[in-house]
Coordinates of C-alpha atoms in Angstrom, one line a residue:
Chain A
X1 CA 13.2 24.6 21.6
X2 CA 11.3 25.1 24.9
X3 CA 12.7 22.1 26.7
X4 CA 13.6 22.3 30.4
X5 CA 16.5 19.9 30.4
X6 CA 19.4 21.8 32.0
X7 CA 19.5 19.3 34.9
X8 CA 20.2 16.4 32.6
X9 CA 23.4 14.4 32.2
X10 CA 24.1 12.1 29.2
X11 CA 25.6 8.6 29.8
X12 CA 27.1 7.4 26.6
X13 CA 26.8 3.6 26.4
X14 CA 28.3 3.0 22.9
X15 CA 31.1 0.7 24.1
X16 CA 29.1 -1.2 26.7
X17 CA 25.7 -1.7 24.9
X18 CA 27.3 -1.5 21.5
X19 CA 29.6 -4.4 22.6
X20 CA 26.5 -6.6 22.7
X21 CA 26.5 -6.2 18.9
X22 CA 30.1 -6.9 18.0
X23 CA 31.2 -8.9 21.1
X24 CA 33.1 -5.9 22.4
X25 CA 35.5 -6.0 19.4
X26 CA 36.4 -2.3 19.6
X27 CA 40.0 -1.3 19.1
X28 CA 41.8 0.8 21.7
X29 CA 42.0 3.6 19.1
X30 CA 38.2 3.5 18.7
X31 CA 37.6 3.8 22.4
X32 CA 40.2 6.5 22.8
X33 CA 38.7 8.5 20.0
X34 CA 35.2 8.0 21.5
X35 CA 36.5 9.3 24.9
X36 CA 38.0 12.3 23.2
X37 CA 34.8 12.9 21.3
X38 CA 32.6 12.7 24.4
X39 CA 34.8 15.1 26.3
X40 CA 34.7 17.6 23.4
X41 CA 31.0 17.2 23.1
X42 CA 30.4 17.8 26.8
X43 CA 28.9 14.4 27.4
X44 CA 28.9 13.7 31.2
X45 CA 29.6 10.0 31.4
X46 CA 31.1 7.3 29.2
X47 CA 30.2 3.7 30.0
X48 CA 33.3 2.0 28.9
X49 CA 32.2 -1.6 29.5
X50 CA 31.2 -4.2 31.9
X51 CA 33.0 -4.9 35.2
X52 CA 31.8 -8.5 35.4
X53 CA 34.3 -11.2 36.1
X54 CA 35.4 -13.6 33.2
X55 CA 35.5 -16.4 35.8
X56 CA 31.7 -16.1 36.2
X57 CA 30.7 -16.0 32.6
X58 CA 30.7 -18.5 29.8
X59 CA 32.3 -17.7 26.4
X60 CA 34.4 -15.0 28.0
X61 CA 37.6 -15.8 26.1
X62 CA 36.3 -14.6 22.8
X63 CA 35.1 -11.2 24.0
X64 CA 37.0 -7.9 23.7
X65 CA 38.5 -6.3 26.8
X66 CA 35.6 -4.0 27.3
X67 CA 33.5 -6.9 28.5
X68 CA 35.7 -7.4 31.6
X69 CA 37.3 -4.1 32.4
X70 CA 40.6 -4.2 34.1
X71 CA 41.7 -1.1 36.0
X72 CA 45.3 -1.2 34.9
X73 CA 44.3 -1.7 31.3
X74 CA 41.9 1.2 31.6
X75 CA 44.7 3.5 32.8
X76 CA 46.7 2.7 29.6
X77 CA 43.7 3.4 27.5
X78 CA 42.8 6.7 29.1
X79 CA 46.1 8.2 30.4
X80 CA 44.7 11.7 30.6
X81 CA 41.2 11.8 32.0
X82 CA 39.0 14.7 31.0
X83 CA 35.7 16.0 32.3
X84 CA 33.8 13.0 31.1
X85 CA 33.4 10.6 33.9
X86 CA 33.8 6.8 33.4
X87 CA 31.2 4.2 34.2
X88 CA 30.9 0.4 34.2
X89 CA 27.9 -1.9 34.4
X90 CA 27.8 -5.1 36.4
X91 CA 25.2 -7.9 36.4
X92 CA 24.0 -9.7 39.5
X93 CA 26.0 -12.9 40.2
X94 CA 28.6 -12.1 37.6
X95 CA 30.8 -9.7 39.6
X96 CA 33.7 -10.6 41.8
X97 CA 33.9 -8.1 44.6
X98 CA 37.7 -8.6 44.8
X99 CA 37.9 -7.0 41.3
X100 CA 36.5 -3.7 42.6
X101 CA 39.3 -1.3 43.7
X102 CA 38.5 1.6 46.0
X103 CA 37.4 4.5 43.7
X104 CA 40.6 6.5 44.6
X105 CA 42.6 3.8 42.9
X106 CA 40.4 3.4 39.8
X107 CA 39.5 5.6 36.8
X108 CA 35.9 4.6 37.2
X109 CA 33.5 7.1 38.8
X110 CA 30.2 5.3 38.6
X111 CA 29.2 1.6 38.9
X112 CA 25.8 0.7 37.7
X113 CA 24.0 -2.5 38.8
X114 CA 21.6 -4.1 36.3
X115 CA 19.0 -6.5 37.6
X116 CA 15.5 -7.8 37.1
X117 CA 12.8 -6.9 39.6
X118 CA 13.1 -10.1 41.7
X119 CA 16.8 -9.4 42.3
X120 CA 16.6 -5.9 43.6
X121 CA 17.6 -7.1 47.1
X122 CA 20.8 -8.7 45.7
X123 CA 21.5 -5.7 43.5
X124 CA 21.2 -3.3 46.5
X125 CA 23.8 -5.4 48.3
X126 CA 26.2 -4.8 45.5
X127 CA 25.3 -1.1 45.4
X128 CA 26.2 -0.8 49.1
X129 CA 29.6 -2.4 48.4
X130 CA 30.4 -0.1 45.5
X131 CA 29.1 2.9 47.5
X132 CA 31.3 1.9 50.4
X133 CA 34.3 1.8 48.1
X134 CA 33.5 5.4 47.0
X135 CA 31.7 5.1 43.7
X136 CA 28.6 6.8 42.5
X137 CA 25.9 4.1 42.0
X138 CA 22.8 3.4 40.0
X139 CA 20.3 0.6 40.1
X140 CA 19.0 -0.3 36.6
X141 CA 15.8 -2.2 36.8
X142 CA 15.4 -4.1 33.5
X143 CA 12.3 -5.2 31.6
X144 CA 9.9 -2.9 33.5
X145 CA 7.2 -3.4 30.9
X146 CA 6.8 -7.0 32.3
X147 CA 6.7 -6.0 36.0
X148 CA 3.5 -6.1 38.0
X149 CA 2.6 -3.1 40.2
X150 CA 2.8 -5.0 43.5
X151 CA 6.3 -6.3 42.7
X152 CA 7.4 -2.7 41.9
X153 CA 6.0 -1.3 45.1
X154 CA 7.8 -4.0 47.1
X155 CA 11.0 -3.1 45.3
X156 CA 10.5 0.6 46.1
X157 CA 10.4 -0.1 49.8
X158 CA 13.9 -1.6 49.6
X159 CA 15.3 1.0 47.2
X160 CA 14.0 3.9 49.3
X161 CA 16.1 2.8 52.3
X162 CA 19.2 2.1 50.2
X163 CA 22.3 4.2 49.5
X164 CA 21.8 4.1 45.7
X165 CA 22.1 7.5 44.0
X166 CA 20.1 7.0 40.9
X167 CA 17.3 4.5 39.9
X168 CA 17.0 3.7 36.2
X169 CA 13.8 2.9 34.3
X170 CA 14.9 0.5 31.6
X171 CA 12.8 -0.4 28.7
X172 CA 14.6 -3.6 27.7
X173 CA 12.2 -4.6 25.0
X174 CA 11.7 -1.2 23.4
X175 CA 7.9 -1.6 23.9
X176 CA 7.1 1.5 26.0
X177 CA 5.4 4.5 24.5
X178 CA 5.5 8.1 25.8
X179 CA 2.4 7.6 27.9
X180 CA 3.8 4.5 29.5
X181 CA 7.0 6.3 30.4
X182 CA 5.1 9.2 31.8
X183 CA 3.2 6.8 34.0
X184 CA 6.3 5.0 35.2
X185 CA 8.2 8.2 35.9
X186 CA 5.4 9.6 37.9
X187 CA 5.2 6.4 39.9
X188 CA 8.9 6.3 40.6
X189 CA 8.9 10.0 41.6
X190 CA 6.0 9.4 43.9
X191 CA 7.5 6.4 45.7
X192 CA 11.1 7.4 45.6
X193 CA 11.1 11.2 46.3
X194 CA 14.6 10.9 47.7
X195 CA 16.2 9.4 44.6
X196 CA 17.3 10.8 41.3
X197 CA 16.1 8.9 38.2
X198 CA 17.7 7.6 35.0
X199 CA 16.3 6.2 31.7
X200 CA 17.6 3.6 29.3
X201 CA 15.6 3.1 26.1
X202 CA 15.6 0.9 23.1
X203 CA 14.6 1.9 19.6
X204 CA 12.5 -1.0 18.4
X205 CA 9.6 1.4 17.6
X206 CA 11.6 4.5 16.9
X207 CA 10.7 5.9 20.2
X208 CA 14.0 5.9 22.0
X209 CA 14.9 9.5 21.5
X210 CA 11.3 10.8 22.0
X211 CA 10.9 8.8 25.2
X212 CA 14.2 10.1 26.5
X213 CA 13.3 13.7 25.7
X214 CA 10.0 13.4 27.4
X215 CA 11.6 11.8 30.4
X216 CA 14.1 14.6 30.6
X217 CA 11.3 17.2 30.6
X218 CA 9.7 15.3 33.4
X219 CA 12.8 15.6 35.6
X220 CA 14.7 12.4 34.8
X221 CA 18.4 13.3 35.2
X222 CA 20.6 10.5 33.7
X223 CA 19.9 9.8 30.1
X224 CA 21.5 6.8 28.4
X225 CA 22.4 7.0 24.8
X226 CA 24.9 5.7 22.3
X227 CA 26.6 7.3 19.2
X228 CA 24.6 6.6 16.1
X229 CA 22.3 4.5 18.3
X230 CA 24.7 1.5 18.4
X231 CA 23.3 -1.1 20.9
X232 CA 21.9 -4.5 21.0
X233 CA 19.2 -5.3 18.4
X234 CA 17.3 -2.0 17.6
X235 CA 19.9 0.0 19.5
X236 CA 19.5 2.9 21.9
X237 CA 18.7 6.6 21.9
X238 CA 21.2 8.4 19.7
X239 CA 23.8 10.4 21.5
X240 CA 24.0 12.9 18.6
X241 CA 20.2 13.6 19.0
X242 CA 20.5 14.3 22.7
X243 CA 23.6 16.4 22.3
X244 CA 22.0 18.4 19.5
X245 CA 18.6 18.9 21.2
X246 CA 19.1 19.2 25.0
X247 CA 19.0 22.8 26.1
X248 CA 22.5 23.0 27.7
X249 CA 25.2 25.3 26.3
X250 CA 27.9 22.8 27.3
X251 CA 26.9 20.3 24.6
X252 CA 28.4 20.4 21.2
X253 CA 27.3 18.1 18.4
X254 CA 30.2 18.6 16.0
X255 CA 32.6 16.1 17.6
X256 CA 29.9 13.5 17.7
X257 CA 29.3 14.0 13.9
X258 CA 33.0 13.5 13.4
X259 CA 32.9 10.2 15.4
X260 CA 30.0 9.1 13.3
X261 CA 31.7 10.0 10.0
X262 CA 35.0 8.4 10.9
X263 CA 34.0 5.4 12.8
X264 CA 30.3 4.7 13.1
X265 CA 29.2 4.8 9.4
X266 CA 32.0 2.3 8.5
X267 CA 31.2 0.1 11.5
X268 CA 27.5 0.1 10.6
X269 CA 28.5 -1.4 7.2
X270 CA 29.9 -4.4 9.1
X271 CA 27.6 -4.7 12.1
X272 CA 23.8 -4.4 12.3
X273 CA 21.6 -2.5 14.7
X274 CA 18.7 -0.1 14.5
X275 CA 15.1 -0.1 13.3
X276 CA 14.7 -3.4 11.6
X277 CA 11.3 -5.1 11.3
X278 CA 11.9 -8.2 13.4
X279 CA 12.9 -5.9 16.3
X280 CA 9.9 -3.7 15.7
X281 CA 7.8 -6.9 16.0
X282 CA 9.3 -8.0 19.3
X283 CA 8.9 -4.4 20.5
X284 CA 5.3 -4.2 19.7
X285 CA 4.7 -7.6 21.3
X286 CA 6.6 -6.5 24.4
X287 CA 9.1 -9.3 24.4
X288 CA 12.9 -9.9 24.5
X289 CA 14.6 -9.4 21.1
X290 CA 16.4 -12.7 21.3
X291 CA 14.1 -14.4 18.8
X292 CA 14.5 -11.5 16.4
X293 CA 18.3 -11.6 16.8
X294 CA 18.3 -15.3 16.0
X295 CA 16.2 -14.6 12.9
X296 CA 18.6 -11.8 11.8
X297 CA 21.5 -14.3 12.1
X298 CA 19.7 -16.8 9.8
X299 CA 19.0 -17.0 6.0
X300 CA 15.4 -16.0 6.7
X301 CA 16.4 -12.7 8.1
X302 CA 13.8 -10.7 6.1
X303 CA 11.0 -13.2 6.5
X304 CA 8.9 -10.8 8.6
X305 CA 5.5 -12.4 8.2
X306 CA 6.6 -15.9 9.1
X307 CA 8.3 -14.5 12.1
X308 CA 5.3 -12.5 13.1
X309 CA 3.1 -15.5 12.7
X310 CA 5.4 -17.7 14.8
X311 CA 5.4 -15.1 17.7
X312 CA 1.6 -14.6 17.6
X313 CA 0.4 -18.2 17.1
X314 CA -0.9 -19.1 20.5
X315 CA 0.8 -22.6 20.9
X316 CA 4.2 -21.2 19.9
X317 CA 3.9 -17.8 21.7
X318 CA 3.0 -19.5 25.0
X319 CA 6.5 -21.1 25.2
X320 CA 8.3 -17.8 25.0
Chain B
X1 CA -1.3 0.7 25.7
X2 CA -3.5 3.4 27.3
X3 CA -3.8 5.5 24.2
X4 CA -7.0 7.3 23.3
X5 CA -6.8 7.1 19.6
X6 CA -10.0 5.5 18.4
X7 CA -11.0 8.7 16.6
X8 CA -7.9 8.5 14.3
X9 CA -7.7 7.8 10.6
X10 CA -4.5 6.9 8.8
X11 CA -3.6 8.4 5.5
X12 CA -0.9 6.3 3.8
X13 CA 1.3 8.6 1.6
X14 CA 3.7 5.9 0.4
X15 CA 3.1 6.5 -3.3
X16 CA 2.7 10.3 -3.2
X17 CA 5.5 11.2 -0.7
X18 CA 7.6 8.1 -1.6
X19 CA 7.4 9.2 -5.2
X20 CA 9.6 12.2 -4.3
X21 CA 12.3 9.6 -3.7
X22 CA 12.1 7.6 -6.9
X23 CA 10.4 10.1 -9.2
X24 CA 7.1 8.1 -8.9
X25 CA 8.7 5.1 -10.5
X26 CA 6.2 2.6 -8.9
X27 CA 4.8 -0.2 -11.1
X28 CA 1.1 -0.7 -11.4
X29 CA 1.6 -4.0 -9.6
X30 CA 3.3 -2.3 -6.7
X31 CA 0.5 0.2 -6.3
X32 CA -2.2 -2.4 -6.7
X33 CA -0.5 -4.6 -4.0
X34 CA -0.2 -1.6 -1.7
X35 CA -3.9 -0.8 -2.2
X36 CA -4.8 -4.4 -1.3
X37 CA -2.5 -4.2 1.7
X38 CA -4.0 -1.0 3.0
X39 CA -7.5 -2.4 2.7
X40 CA -6.6 -5.5 4.6
X41 CA -4.7 -3.5 7.2
X42 CA -7.8 -1.3 7.7
X43 CA -5.9 1.9 6.7
X44 CA -8.5 4.6 6.0
X45 CA -7.0 6.5 3.1
X46 CA -4.3 5.9 0.4
X47 CA -2.8 9.0 -1.1
X48 CA -2.1 7.6 -4.6
X49 CA -0.3 10.6 -6.0
X50 CA -0.5 14.2 -7.1
X51 CA -3.3 15.6 -9.1
X52 CA -1.1 18.5 -10.5
X53 CA -1.1 19.2 -14.3
X54 CA 2.0 18.1 -16.3
X55 CA 1.4 21.3 -18.3
X56 CA 2.2 23.4 -15.3
X57 CA 5.4 21.7 -14.1
X58 CA 8.9 21.4 -15.5
X59 CA 10.5 17.9 -16.0
X60 CA 7.2 16.3 -16.0
X61 CA 7.9 13.8 -18.9
X62 CA 10.3 11.7 -16.9
X63 CA 8.0 11.1 -13.9
X64 CA 5.8 8.1 -13.2
X65 CA 2.0 8.3 -13.7
X66 CA 1.4 8.9 -10.0
X67 CA 2.7 12.4 -10.3
X68 CA -0.1 13.4 -12.6
X69 CA -3.0 11.2 -11.8
X70 CA -5.5 10.6 -14.6
X71 CA -8.9 9.5 -13.6
X72 CA -9.3 6.9 -16.4
X73 CA -5.9 5.4 -15.6
X74 CA -6.9 5.2 -11.9
X75 CA -10.0 3.2 -12.8
X76 CA -7.7 0.6 -14.6
X77 CA -5.4 0.4 -11.6
X78 CA -8.1 0.0 -9.0
X79 CA -11.0 -1.8 -10.8
X80 CA -12.5 -2.9 -7.4
X81 CA -12.4 -0.3 -4.8
X82 CA -12.4 -1.4 -1.2
X83 CA -13.0 0.4 2.1
X84 CA -9.7 2.4 1.8
X85 CA -10.6 5.8 0.4
X86 CA -8.3 7.4 -2.2
X87 CA -6.7 10.8 -1.9
X88 CA -4.6 13.0 -4.1
X89 CA -2.5 16.1 -3.3
X90 CA -2.3 19.3 -5.3
X91 CA 0.1 22.2 -5.1
X92 CA -0.9 25.9 -5.5
X93 CA -0.5 27.1 -9.1
X94 CA 0.1 23.6 -10.5
X95 CA -3.4 22.3 -10.8
X96 CA -5.6 22.8 -13.8
X97 CA -9.2 22.8 -12.6
X98 CA -10.4 21.3 -15.8
X99 CA -8.6 18.1 -14.7
X100 CA -10.9 17.8 -11.7
X101 CA -13.9 15.7 -12.4
X102 CA -17.0 15.8 -10.1
X103 CA -16.4 13.3 -7.3
X104 CA -19.2 11.1 -8.6
X105 CA -17.1 10.4 -11.7
X106 CA -13.8 9.9 -10.0
X107 CA -12.3 7.2 -7.8
X108 CA -10.8 10.0 -5.6
X109 CA -12.6 10.8 -2.3
X110 CA -10.3 13.4 -0.9
X111 CA -8.2 16.2 -2.4
X112 CA -5.6 17.8 -0.3
X113 CA -4.1 21.2 -1.0
X114 CA -0.5 21.9 0.1
X115 CA 0.6 25.5 0.5
X116 CA 2.9 27.8 2.4
X117 CA 1.4 30.2 4.9
X118 CA 1.4 33.2 2.5
X119 CA -0.7 31.2 0.0
X120 CA -3.5 30.1 2.3
X121 CA -5.9 32.4 0.5
X122 CA -5.2 30.8 -2.9
X123 CA -5.3 27.4 -1.3
X124 CA -8.7 28.0 0.1
X125 CA -10.0 29.0 -3.3
X126 CA -8.9 25.6 -4.6
X127 CA -10.4 23.9 -1.6
X128 CA -13.7 25.6 -2.4
X129 CA -13.6 24.3 -5.9
X130 CA -12.9 20.7 -4.8
X131 CA -15.5 21.0 -2.1
X132 CA -18.1 22.2 -4.7
X133 CA -17.2 19.2 -6.9
X134 CA -18.0 16.9 -4.0
X135 CA -14.7 16.0 -2.5
X136 CA -13.5 15.9 1.1
X137 CA -10.8 18.5 1.5
X138 CA -7.8 19.3 3.6
X139 CA -5.5 22.2 3.7
X140 CA -1.9 21.2 4.4
X141 CA 0.1 24.2 5.7
X142 CA 3.8 23.4 5.2
X143 CA 6.9 24.5 7.0
X144 CA 5.0 25.6 10.1
X145 CA 8.3 25.7 12.1
X146 CA 9.2 28.8 10.0
X147 CA 6.0 30.7 10.5
X148 CA 5.5 33.6 12.7
X149 CA 2.6 33.7 15.1
X150 CA 1.0 36.8 13.5
X151 CA 1.0 35.2 10.1
X152 CA -0.6 32.1 11.5
X153 CA -3.3 34.0 13.3
X154 CA -4.1 35.9 10.0
X155 CA -4.4 32.6 8.3
X156 CA -6.7 31.2 11.0
X157 CA -9.2 34.0 10.2
X158 CA -9.4 32.8 6.6
X159 CA -9.5 29.1 7.4
X160 CA -12.2 29.5 10.1
X161 CA -14.6 30.9 7.5
X162 CA -13.7 28.4 4.8
X163 CA -15.4 25.0 3.8
X164 CA -12.2 23.0 4.4
X165 CA -12.8 19.8 6.4
X166 CA -9.4 19.2 7.9
X167 CA -6.4 21.5 8.5
X168 CA -3.0 19.8 8.6
X169 CA 0.0 20.7 10.7
X170 CA 3.0 19.9 8.4
X171 CA 6.5 19.6 9.9
X172 CA 8.3 19.9 6.5
X173 CA 11.8 20.1 7.9
X174 CA 11.4 17.4 10.6
X175 CA 12.5 19.9 13.2
X176 CA 9.6 19.9 15.6
X177 CA 9.8 18.1 18.9
X178 CA 6.8 16.8 21.0
X179 CA 6.6 20.0 22.9
X180 CA 6.5 22.1 19.7
X181 CA 3.7 19.9 18.4
X182 CA 1.7 20.1 21.6
X183 CA 2.0 23.9 21.4
X184 CA 0.9 24.1 17.7
X185 CA -2.0 21.6 18.2
X186 CA -3.4 23.6 21.1
X187 CA -3.1 26.8 19.1
X188 CA -4.9 25.3 16.1
X189 CA -7.6 23.8 18.4
X190 CA -8.0 27.2 20.1
X191 CA -8.4 29.2 16.9
X192 CA -10.1 26.6 14.7
X193 CA -12.6 24.9 17.0
X194 CA -14.8 24.1 14.1
X195 CA -12.1 22.2 12.1
X196 CA -10.7 18.7 12.4
X197 CA -6.9 18.5 12.4
X198 CA -4.3 16.4 10.6
X199 CA -0.6 15.9 11.0
X200 CA 2.3 15.2 8.6
X201 CA 5.7 14.5 10.1
X202 CA 9.2 13.9 8.8
X203 CA 11.7 11.6 10.5
X204 CA 14.9 13.7 10.5
X205 CA 15.3 13.4 14.2
X206 CA 13.5 10.0 14.7
X207 CA 10.5 11.8 16.1
X208 CA 8.0 11.2 13.3
X209 CA 6.1 8.3 15.0
X210 CA 6.3 9.8 18.5
X211 CA 5.0 13.2 17.3
X212 CA 2.2 11.5 15.4
X213 CA 1.2 9.4 18.5
X214 CA 1.2 12.4 20.7
X215 CA -0.9 14.4 18.2
X216 CA -3.3 11.5 18.0
X217 CA -3.7 11.5 21.8
X218 CA -4.3 15.3 21.7
X219 CA -7.3 14.8 19.3
X220 CA -5.7 15.1 15.9
X221 CA -7.7 12.9 13.6
X222 CA -5.9 12.4 10.2
X223 CA -2.5 10.9 10.6
X224 CA -0.1 10.8 7.6
X225 CA 2.3 7.9 7.3
X226 CA 4.0 5.7 4.7
X227 CA 5.0 2.1 4.7
X228 CA 8.5 1.5 6.0
X229 CA 8.7 5.3 6.3
X230 CA 9.3 5.9 2.6
X231 CA 9.2 9.6 1.8
X232 CA 11.5 12.4 0.8
X233 CA 14.8 12.6 2.6
X234 CA 14.3 11.3 6.2
X235 CA 10.9 10.0 5.3
X236 CA 7.7 9.9 7.2
X237 CA 6.0 8.3 10.2
X238 CA 5.9 4.5 9.5
X239 CA 2.5 3.1 8.6
X240 CA 3.4 -0.2 10.3
X241 CA 4.0 1.6 13.6
X242 CA 0.7 3.4 13.5
X243 CA -1.2 0.3 12.5
X244 CA 0.5 -1.7 15.2
X245 CA 0.1 0.8 18.0
X246 CA -3.1 2.8 17.5
X247 CA -5.8 1.5 19.7
X248 CA -8.4 0.5 17.1
X249 CA -9.5 -3.1 16.5
X250 CA -9.9 -2.5 12.8
X251 CA -6.2 -2.2 12.2
X252 CA -4.1 -5.3 11.3
X253 CA -0.3 -5.0 11.0
X254 CA 0.2 -8.4 9.2
X255 CA -0.5 -7.3 5.7
X256 CA 1.7 -4.3 6.1
X257 CA 4.6 -6.6 7.2
X258 CA 3.9 -8.6 4.1
X259 CA 4.2 -5.5 1.9
X260 CA 7.4 -4.5 3.6
X261 CA 8.9 -8.0 3.1
X262 CA 7.9 -8.3 -0.5
X263 CA 8.3 -4.8 -1.8
X264 CA 9.8 -2.2 0.6
X265 CA 12.9 -4.0 1.8
X266 CA 14.0 -4.7 -1.9
X267 CA 13.1 -1.1 -2.8
X268 CA 15.1 0.3 0.1
X269 CA 18.2 -1.5 -1.4
X270 CA 17.8 0.7 -4.5
X271 CA 16.5 3.9 -3.1
X272 CA 17.4 5.9 0.0
X273 CA 15.4 7.4 2.7
X274 CA 15.3 7.5 6.5
X275 CA 17.5 8.6 9.4
X276 CA 20.7 9.6 7.7
X277 CA 23.0 12.2 9.4
X278 CA 22.8 15.0 6.8
X279 CA 19.0 14.9 7.2
X280 CA 19.4 14.9 11.0
X281 CA 21.5 18.0 10.6
X282 CA 19.0 20.0 8.4
X283 CA 16.3 18.8 10.9
X284 CA 18.2 20.1 13.9
X285 CA 18.9 23.4 12.1
X286 CA 15.2 23.7 11.1
X287 CA 15.8 24.0 7.4
X288 CA 14.7 22.4 4.1
X289 CA 16.5 19.1 3.4
X290 CA 17.5 20.2 -0.2
X291 CA 21.1 20.8 0.7
X292 CA 21.3 17.4 2.4
X293 CA 19.6 15.7 -0.6
X294 CA 22.3 17.3 -2.9
X295 CA 25.0 16.0 -0.5
X296 CA 23.6 12.5 -0.6
X297 CA 23.7 12.6 -4.4
X298 CA 27.4 13.5 -4.4
X299 CA 30.6 11.7 -3.7
X300 CA 30.8 13.5 -0.4
X301 CA 27.6 11.9 0.9
X302 CA 29.0 10.9 4.3
X303 CA 31.1 14.0 4.9
X304 CA 28.9 15.1 7.8
X305 CA 31.2 17.5 9.5
X306 CA 32.0 19.5 6.4
X307 CA 28.3 19.7 5.7
X308 CA 27.5 20.8 9.2
X309 CA 30.3 23.4 9.1
X310 CA 28.9 24.8 5.8
X311 CA 25.4 25.1 7.2
X312 CA 26.5 26.7 10.4
X313 CA 29.2 29.1 9.2
X314 CA 27.5 32.5 9.3
X315 CA 28.4 33.8 5.8
X316 CA 27.3 30.6 4.2
X317 CA 24.2 30.0 6.3
X318 CA 22.9 33.5 5.7
X319 CA 22.4 32.7 2.0
X320 CA 20.2 29.7 2.7

């Protein structure tokens, strides 16, 4: 109601982060319908996949095309670009710079670089490259809940002097609470007064939307989300909740509801993401969801107590 | 992490509010196991049902015994009471005061009176009765998102002078955002400095836990929740999330996980509650979920867009 969020932009990550759920097995029709949806809904960016190189990643052959975006393919998928800008994510050490066309020859507008705190220097080299080729850039620092203050302050020194447009606070494990986010956002704002900020949340403890809303009100500008929350493990902040609740006349929730009805509800019957107890447990313990993902792939998928005991028994937990 | 929540007490409403989902069709074994769970988890109160009179309600015969708690029956169900106190809810006009034993003869510790703003006077008469019979009392003002400020301030005048122990802020429609709650809590604290506060949330927009956490940090003391979120329509704040995240050494999440594994996951296969799009829609529109509940009971249960259009088309919406 009384939110001050007109500065915000939504970055829909359904295809990119949702691809981690179904190995990027989205049809062209799905992606085209999603792009149309996001345009009609007024969503600012669509992250349509990864721009990593298949040569630099194992198991690449089985993945859908959204894992290794090709610029020519993209032009076939989106022959008529609308107002929604296109974004791609890259990981350190997995991108071939020869794959990156000048922005004028690509449909992509924004390239985001994901990294852990110790790789911020390498990430900023990539950011410089993409910036020089004309793209908007973001630096997405993952797993911030596991970063010590001194490491963060060292990273700020590098970031402050870089060309990066937006710096992301990424809660990879879904462990951060509103207070934690407020603390981090104020720290980022203090050390990086010349940078815009972004937020990427996970829904392990049902806090993804709340944390995003609170970040928006504190001045964070780019807000990651995905339709019906589709994303790895517990998933992300829901695009429909942001579109419905951010105070900005350009947003319209109706097309997002249509996408959910036509595509996401049937897809959720086949693929799993969301608030599921093993993901809640890794969230509350502030650790990577990989153990919970393995559990959900096994016959013991609902054995919550055994799982909790394994993660909290000292001799086992120490080897995490 | 840095939450200041040691003053808080959890009121588990699984049986009472969850009964709105399954017509209180919980076995004695289920309720006994839940009571054991809540004791082991350190949960402060268990709301074990309604204390309304079957003579004053239609359709009473089909409901399970938790809808019309009988003190003798309760003593059979809970032969050995632990640290977890027992609570019951009553509605205005549906309680027969002859059913209310003195507290010394009952297992109940707390009786809560739910009402809309225009019935605060009647509710406070009941509160006085229960107070005189020795019970702790709360006044649960429902649908606060639809209450005008002047009505609220009139109600505060009555409440201030009453014997009620705790006053609840109830977000019946699941439409309140963290900012809205902050505003209401500050208002209640300002006008009712002599009363303790409570909060009851609904999860239509995935904000139930976040709003409860924020309320706790602002000094609200009684926090309603239910295991696995079970409650009418979108459900409530999840007990497991509060137990896992409130900063209080007495809470232990492991027994709650066990209850979820053994009882709640199988129950959720049969009964429906939680974040479901029609409930999100009534939440964002700030209205009662009854239209969404009717939709979910029909063949059109996933027709989100038609439903949204119906609720937002002026000539239809006006008749709500």
